[in-house]
Amino acid sequence: QVQLVESGGGLVQAGGSLRLSCAASGRTFSISGMGWFRQAPGKEREFVAAISKNSGRTYYAESVKGRFTISRDNAKNTVYLQMNSLKPEDTAVYYCASQKFIATVKPDDYEDWGLGTQVTVNP
């Protein structure tokens, strides 16, 4: 099992920035891919960004490309999501997830999930 804990969410004005962190513990040697997903009220959980542990290859949703950056520090078993130029439509609970295969954009591929951190962007 892998335990994931997100942090860094909060309330910001449109155009502002936040950095989310996801700390992994437990069987971290099993992790090959990690991703960020988000879910707004009444909406399906959607892909935001993902990164493969070993290669560092990244994927981004079109809605965040150019504004968000995913990165990882393997020595710390931590993944980050730097969010710049935030928009009200970015408001959601952001979840970190991990899987034993390389990063994908499909939520169903991921095996372990954090409890989420709230991001609210005011206009």
Coordinates of C-alpha atoms in Angstrom, one line a residue:
Q1 CA 0.0 0.0 0.0
V2 CA 1.0 3.6 -0.6
Q3 CA -0.2 6.5 1.5
L4 CA -0.5 9.9 -0.2
V5 CA -1.0 13.3 1.5
E6 CA -1.7 16.5 -0.4
S7 CA -1.0 19.9 0.9
G8 CA -0.7 23.5 -0.3
G9 CA -4.3 24.2 -1.2
G10 CA -6.0 27.5 -0.3
L11 CA -7.9 30.6 -1.4
V12 CA -6.4 32.9 -4.1
Q13 CA -7.5 35.6 -6.4
A14 CA -7.6 35.0 -10.2
G15 CA -4.2 35.4 -11.6
G16 CA -2.5 34.1 -8.5
S17 CA -0.4 31.1 -7.8
L18 CA -0.3 28.0 -5.6
R19 CA 2.0 25.1 -5.2
L20 CA 0.6 21.8 -4.2
S21 CA 2.7 19.0 -2.7
C22 CA 2.0 15.3 -2.5
A23 CA 4.1 13.2 -0.1
A24 CA 4.1 9.4 -0.6
S25 CA 4.9 6.9 2.1
G26 CA 4.7 3.1 2.5
R27 CA 5.5 0.9 -0.5
T28 CA 6.9 3.8 -2.5
F29 CA 9.2 1.5 -4.4
S30 CA 6.2 0.2 -6.2
I31 CA 5.3 3.6 -7.7
S32 CA 6.1 4.3 -11.3
G33 CA 3.5 6.9 -12.2
M34 CA 1.9 9.8 -10.3
G35 CA -0.8 12.2 -11.3
W36 CA -2.9 15.1 -10.2
F37 CA -6.7 15.1 -10.7
R38 CA -9.4 17.5 -9.7
Q39 CA -13.1 17.4 -9.0
A40 CA -15.5 20.4 -8.8
P41 CA -19.0 20.1 -7.3
G42 CA -21.3 18.3 -9.7
K43 CA -18.5 17.4 -12.1
E44 CA -16.6 14.2 -12.9
R45 CA -13.1 13.8 -11.6
E46 CA -10.8 15.1 -14.4
F47 CA -7.1 14.7 -15.2
V48 CA -4.8 17.6 -14.6
A49 CA -1.2 16.4 -14.9
A50 CA 0.9 13.3 -14.6
I51 CA 4.6 12.4 -14.4
S52 CA 6.5 9.1 -14.7
K53 CA 8.9 8.5 -11.8
N54 CA 11.9 7.3 -13.7
S55 CA 11.8 9.0 -17.0
G56 CA 10.2 12.3 -15.8
R57 CA 7.8 12.3 -18.8
T58 CA 4.9 14.6 -18.2
Y59 CA 1.3 15.0 -19.5
Y60 CA -1.0 17.9 -19.1
A61 CA -4.7 18.6 -19.7
E62 CA -5.2 21.2 -22.4
S63 CA -7.0 23.4 -19.9
V64 CA -3.9 23.8 -17.8
K65 CA -1.1 23.5 -20.3
G66 CA 1.3 26.5 -20.1
R67 CA 0.0 27.5 -16.6
F68 CA 0.7 24.4 -14.5
T69 CA 3.9 22.5 -14.0
I70 CA 4.2 19.0 -12.5
S71 CA 7.6 17.9 -11.0
R72 CA 8.9 15.3 -8.7
D73 CA 11.7 14.8 -6.2
N74 CA 12.2 11.1 -6.0
A75 CA 14.6 11.3 -3.1
K76 CA 11.8 12.8 -1.0
N77 CA 9.0 10.7 -2.6
T78 CA 7.2 13.9 -3.4
V79 CA 5.4 15.3 -6.4
Y80 CA 4.5 19.0 -6.9
L81 CA 2.0 20.9 -8.9
Q82 CA 3.0 24.5 -9.5
M83 CA -0.2 26.4 -10.5
N84 CA 0.2 29.9 -12.1
S85 CA -2.3 32.3 -13.6
L86 CA -5.1 30.6 -11.8
K87 CA -8.7 31.0 -13.0
P88 CA -12.0 30.6 -11.2
E89 CA -12.6 27.5 -13.3
D90 CA -9.6 25.9 -11.6
T91 CA -11.6 25.8 -8.4
A92 CA -11.9 22.1 -7.2
V93 CA -10.6 19.6 -4.8
Y94 CA -7.2 18.4 -6.1
Y95 CA -6.2 14.8 -5.6
C96 CA -2.8 13.1 -5.9
A97 CA -2.7 9.5 -7.1
S98 CA -0.1 6.8 -7.8
Q99 CA 0.2 3.6 -9.8
K100 CA 2.7 0.9 -10.5
F101 CA 2.9 1.6 -14.2
I102 CA 4.2 4.7 -16.0
A103 CA 2.0 7.8 -15.9
T104 CA -1.3 7.9 -17.7
V105 CA -4.2 10.3 -18.0
K106 CA -6.9 7.8 -16.9
P107 CA -8.2 8.0 -13.3
D108 CA -9.0 4.3 -13.3
D109 CA -5.4 3.4 -13.9
Y110 CA -4.4 4.7 -10.5
E111 CA -4.4 2.6 -7.4
D112 CA -3.8 4.8 -4.4
W113 CA -5.3 8.2 -3.8
G114 CA -4.9 11.0 -1.3
L115 CA -7.8 12.7 0.5
G116 CA -7.5 15.9 -1.6
T117 CA -6.8 19.5 -0.9
Q118 CA -9.2 22.4 -1.7
V119 CA -8.2 25.1 -4.2
T120 CA -10.5 28.0 -4.5
V121 CA -9.9 30.8 -7.0
N122 CA -12.0 34.0 -6.7
P123 CA -12.6 36.3 -9.7

